[in-house]
mmCIF file of C-alpha atoms in Angstrom:
data_model
loop_
_atom_site.group_PDB
_atom_site.id
_atom_site.type_symbol
_atom_site.label_atom_id
_atom_site.label_comp_id
_atom_site.label_asym_id
_atom_site.label_seq_id
_atom_site.Cartn_x
_atom_site.Cartn_y
_atom_site.Cartn_z
ATOM 1 C CA GLY A 1321 -56.745 83.128 25.180
ATOM 2 C CA VAL A 1322 -55.854 82.675 28.800
ATOM 3 C CA VAL A 1323 -55.741 85.463 31.346
ATOM 4 C CA ALA A 1324 -54.249 84.794 34.769
ATOM 5 C CA GLY A 1325 -51.902 86.290 37.288
ATOM 6 C CA ARG A 1326 -48.128 85.739 37.134
ATOM 7 C CA GLU A 1327 -48.102 83.584 40.276
ATOM 8 C CA MET A 1328 -50.739 81.209 38.902
ATOM 9 C CA LEU A 1329 -49.111 80.939 35.463
ATOM 10 C CA ASN A 1330 -45.652 80.350 36.948
ATOM 11 C CA GLY A 1331 -47.086 77.657 39.218
ATOM 12 C CA PHE A 1332 -48.713 75.993 36.223
ATOM 13 C CA ARG A 1333 -45.448 76.220 34.248
ATOM 14 C CA ARG A 1334 -43.427 74.680 37.091
ATOM 15 C CA LYS A 1335 -45.870 71.816 37.542
ATOM 16 C CA PHE A 1336 -46.782 70.946 33.930
ATOM 17 C CA ARG A 1337 -43.978 72.470 31.802
ATOM 18 C CA TYR A 1338 -46.067 72.342 28.607
ATOM 19 C CA PHE A 1339 -49.445 73.546 27.462
ATOM 20 C CA ASN A 1340 -51.031 73.523 24.016
ATOM 21 C CA THR A 1341 -54.545 74.100 22.780
ATOM 22 C CA PHE A 1342 -53.917 72.043 19.607
ATOM 23 C CA GLY A 1343 -55.160 74.565 17.125
ATOM 24 C CA GLY A 1344 -57.655 77.320 17.070
ATOM 25 C CA ASN A 1345 -56.589 79.040 13.870
ATOM 26 C CA PRO A 1346 -58.260 78.995 10.433
ATOM 27 C CA VAL A 1347 -55.667 76.685 8.845
ATOM 28 C CA SER A 1348 -55.812 74.020 11.564
ATOM 29 C CA SER A 1349 -59.618 74.252 11.583
ATOM 30 C CA ALA A 1350 -59.732 73.679 7.800
ATOM 31 C CA VAL A 1351 -57.391 70.712 8.168
ATOM 32 C CA ALA A 1352 -59.595 69.245 10.899
ATOM 33 C CA LEU A 1353 -62.687 69.565 8.711
ATOM 34 C CA ALA A 1354 -60.871 67.928 5.768
ATOM 35 C CA VAL A 1355 -59.825 65.020 8.001
ATOM 36 C CA LEU A 1356 -63.408 64.563 9.183
ATOM 37 C CA ASP A 1357 -64.560 64.558 5.541
ATOM 38 C CA VAL A 1358 -62.074 61.798 4.668
ATOM 39 C CA ILE A 1359 -63.095 59.739 7.693
ATOM 40 C CA ARG A 1360 -66.750 59.999 6.621
ATOM 41 C CA ASP A 1361 -66.251 59.642 2.848
ATOM 42 C CA GLU A 1362 -63.932 56.634 3.079
ATOM 43 C CA GLY A 1363 -66.011 54.870 5.762
ATOM 44 C CA LEU A 1364 -63.042 54.687 8.107
ATOM 45 C CA VAL A 1365 -65.096 54.357 11.299
ATOM 46 C CA GLU A 1366 -66.927 51.372 9.831
ATOM 47 C CA ASN A 1367 -63.628 49.958 8.577
ATOM 48 C CA ALA A 1368 -62.126 50.259 12.058
ATOM 49 C CA ALA A 1369 -65.040 48.313 13.547
ATOM 50 C CA ARG A 1370 -64.965 45.632 10.825
ATOM 51 C CA MET A 1371 -61.189 45.182 10.761
ATOM 52 C CA GLY A 1372 -60.968 45.359 14.540
ATOM 53 C CA ALA A 1373 -63.437 42.488 14.853
ATOM 54 C CA ARG A 1374 -61.579 40.546 12.152
ATOM 55 C CA MET A 1375 -58.234 41.064 13.871
ATOM 56 C CA ARG A 1376 -59.596 40.104 17.273
ATOM 57 C CA ALA A 1377 -61.012 36.877 15.808
ATOM 58 C CA GLY A 1378 -57.656 36.176 14.141
ATOM 59 C CA LEU A 1379 -55.798 36.777 17.395
ATOM 60 C CA GLU A 1380 -58.190 34.470 19.237
ATOM 61 C CA LYS A 1381 -57.381 31.723 16.707
ATOM 62 C CA LEU A 1382 -53.679 32.319 17.327
ATOM 63 C CA ALA A 1383 -54.329 32.048 21.075
ATOM 64 C CA GLU A 1384 -55.751 28.553 20.513
ATOM 65 C CA LYS A 1385 -52.507 27.617 18.775
ATOM 66 C CA HIS A 1386 -49.859 29.387 20.872
ATOM 67 C CA GLU A 1387 -49.647 28.807 24.630
ATOM 68 C CA ILE A 1388 -47.820 32.099 25.230
ATOM 69 C CA ILE A 1389 -51.000 34.045 24.380
ATOM 70 C CA GLY A 1390 -52.885 34.265 27.660
ATOM 71 C CA ASP A 1391 -55.546 36.753 26.624
ATOM 72 C CA VAL A 1392 -56.680 38.725 23.576
ATOM 73 C CA ARG A 1393 -57.746 42.316 24.119
ATOM 74 C CA GLY A 1394 -58.909 45.215 22.058
ATOM 75 C CA ALA A 1395 -61.498 47.572 20.711
ATOM 76 C CA GLY A 1396 -61.640 48.657 17.099
ATOM 77 C CA LEU A 1397 -58.175 49.142 15.663
ATOM 78 C CA PHE A 1398 -56.453 49.019 19.044
ATOM 79 C CA PHE A 1399 -55.785 45.406 19.933
ATOM 80 C CA GLY A 1400 -53.191 43.053 21.317
ATOM 81 C CA CYS A 1401 -52.330 39.925 23.244
ATOM 82 C CA GLU A 1402 -51.260 39.347 26.808
ATOM 83 C CA LEU A 1403 -48.196 37.106 26.686
ATOM 84 C CA VAL A 1404 -47.734 34.699 29.568
ATOM 85 C CA LEU A 1405 -45.295 32.046 30.714
ATOM 86 C CA ASP A 1406 -48.150 29.877 31.976
ATOM 87 C CA ARG A 1407 -51.841 30.256 31.130
ATOM 88 C CA ALA A 1408 -52.979 28.861 34.466
ATOM 89 C CA THR A 1409 -51.000 31.316 36.583
ATOM 90 C CA LYS A 1410 -50.975 34.122 34.002
ATOM 91 C CA ALA A 1411 -47.298 34.728 34.892
ATOM 92 C CA PRO A 1412 -46.269 37.671 32.697
ATOM 93 C CA ALA A 1413 -43.821 36.997 29.866
ATOM 94 C CA ALA A 1414 -42.224 40.453 29.566
ATOM 95 C CA ASP A 1415 -38.968 39.146 28.067
ATOM 96 C CA LEU A 1416 -40.892 37.126 25.482
ATOM 97 C CA ALA A 1417 -43.035 40.157 24.681
ATOM 98 C CA GLN A 1418 -39.920 42.173 23.881
ATOM 99 C CA LYS A 1419 -38.606 39.340 21.707
ATOM 100 C CA VAL A 1420 -41.947 39.180 19.863
ATOM 101 C CA VAL A 1421 -41.892 42.947 19.250
ATOM 102 C CA ASP A 1422 -38.289 42.739 18.010
ATOM 103 C CA GLU A 1423 -38.950 39.735 15.775
ATOM 104 C CA MET A 1424 -42.027 41.384 14.283
ATOM 105 C CA ARG A 1425 -39.953 44.491 13.532
ATOM 106 C CA HIS A 1426 -37.287 42.356 11.825
ATOM 107 C CA ALA A 1427 -40.090 40.890 9.702
ATOM 108 C CA GLY A 1428 -41.292 44.385 8.747
ATOM 109 C CA VAL A 1429 -44.349 44.634 11.014
ATOM 110 C CA LEU A 1430 -44.275 47.278 13.722
ATOM 111 C CA ILE A 1431 -46.041 46.608 17.012
ATOM 112 C CA GLY A 1432 -45.347 47.708 20.555
ATOM 113 C CA LYS A 1433 -45.872 46.498 24.074
ATOM 114 C CA LEU A 1434 -47.432 47.950 27.171
ATOM 115 C CA GLY A 1435 -49.038 46.958 30.421
ATOM 116 C CA ILE A 1436 -47.921 47.145 34.006
ATOM 117 C CA ASN A 1437 -45.695 44.103 33.418
ATOM 118 C CA GLY A 1438 -44.688 45.027 29.864
ATOM 119 C CA ASN A 1439 -46.134 41.776 28.514
ATOM 120 C CA VAL A 1440 -49.070 42.956 26.388
ATOM 121 C CA THR A 1441 -48.519 43.460 22.680
ATOM 122 C CA LYS A 1442 -49.937 46.693 21.323
ATOM 123 C CA MET A 1443 -51.155 46.938 17.739
ATOM 124 C CA ARG A 1444 -52.647 50.191 16.482
ATOM 125 C CA PRO A 1445 -52.775 50.208 12.699
ATOM 126 C CA PRO A 1446 -53.985 53.280 10.800
ATOM 127 C CA MET A 1447 -57.682 53.689 10.055
ATOM 128 C CA PRO A 1448 -57.387 52.631 6.371
ATOM 129 C CA PHE A 1449 -55.982 49.234 7.540
ATOM 130 C CA ASN A 1450 -57.236 46.552 5.147
ATOM 131 C CA GLU A 1451 -57.669 42.772 4.899
ATOM 132 C CA GLU A 1452 -54.353 42.179 3.121
ATOM 133 C CA GLN A 1453 -52.448 44.101 5.783
ATOM 134 C CA GLY A 1454 -54.382 42.302 8.521
ATOM 135 C CA GLU A 1455 -53.516 38.903 7.085
ATOM 136 C CA LEU A 1456 -49.849 39.917 6.899
ATOM 137 C CA LEU A 1457 -49.887 40.985 10.539
ATOM 138 C CA LEU A 1458 -51.568 37.751 11.665
ATOM 139 C CA ALA A 1459 -49.338 35.495 9.543
ATOM 140 C CA THR A 1460 -46.215 37.220 10.786
ATOM 141 C CA LEU A 1461 -47.373 37.052 14.388
ATOM 142 C CA ASP A 1462 -48.226 33.362 13.904
ATOM 143 C CA SER A 1463 -44.635 32.622 12.850
ATOM 144 C CA VAL A 1464 -42.960 34.472 15.722
ATOM 145 C CA PRO A 1465 -43.615 32.274 18.802
ATOM 146 C CA GLN A 1466 -41.526 29.408 17.399
ATOM 147 C CA LYS A 1467 -38.650 31.834 16.804
ATOM 148 C CA VAL A 1468 -38.677 33.333 20.315
ATOM 149 C CA ALA A 1469 -39.498 30.250 22.406
ATOM 150 C CA GLY A 1470 -36.722 28.421 24.130
#
C-alpha cells in the first residue's frame, strides 16, 4: 500500500499518469513462481546464452557478406545489426532498415528497429528460441539485402 497526502498523490498523477506495482496478490505470485520453475526446468537461461552466441556468430558472418551491416550487437537473446550506407563513415541507413524490417515481415519473420537514427535492427526472440528458428531467421535476413538494395 501507499499512504501519502492528496497534494503529493495529485502531483504524482499529473506528472506520471500511471502507476502499477505489477502484482502482489497470491495468484500473480503463484504465476511468477511457476514461470521461474519453467525457466529453470527447461534450461531457458542457458538456452538464451547458447542461442544468443550462435545468432551473434551468424550475424557476424552475414556482416562479412553484406556491406549494409556496419556492426553486430547483442547480448543473449537480444541482438541486431546496425545498418549503414557506408561502412567507413557509418552513415546510418534508416530507410534501408525500415525496408529490411518490412521485407522480413513479408517473409514471416518479425523484427523491429531502434536506435537514435532508426537504423539498428532489433531481434528479441522468446526464451525457448531454437536452432531451427535461428537458422530461419538468419537465412531470411541473408536474402533481404538483395531485395531492398537499389
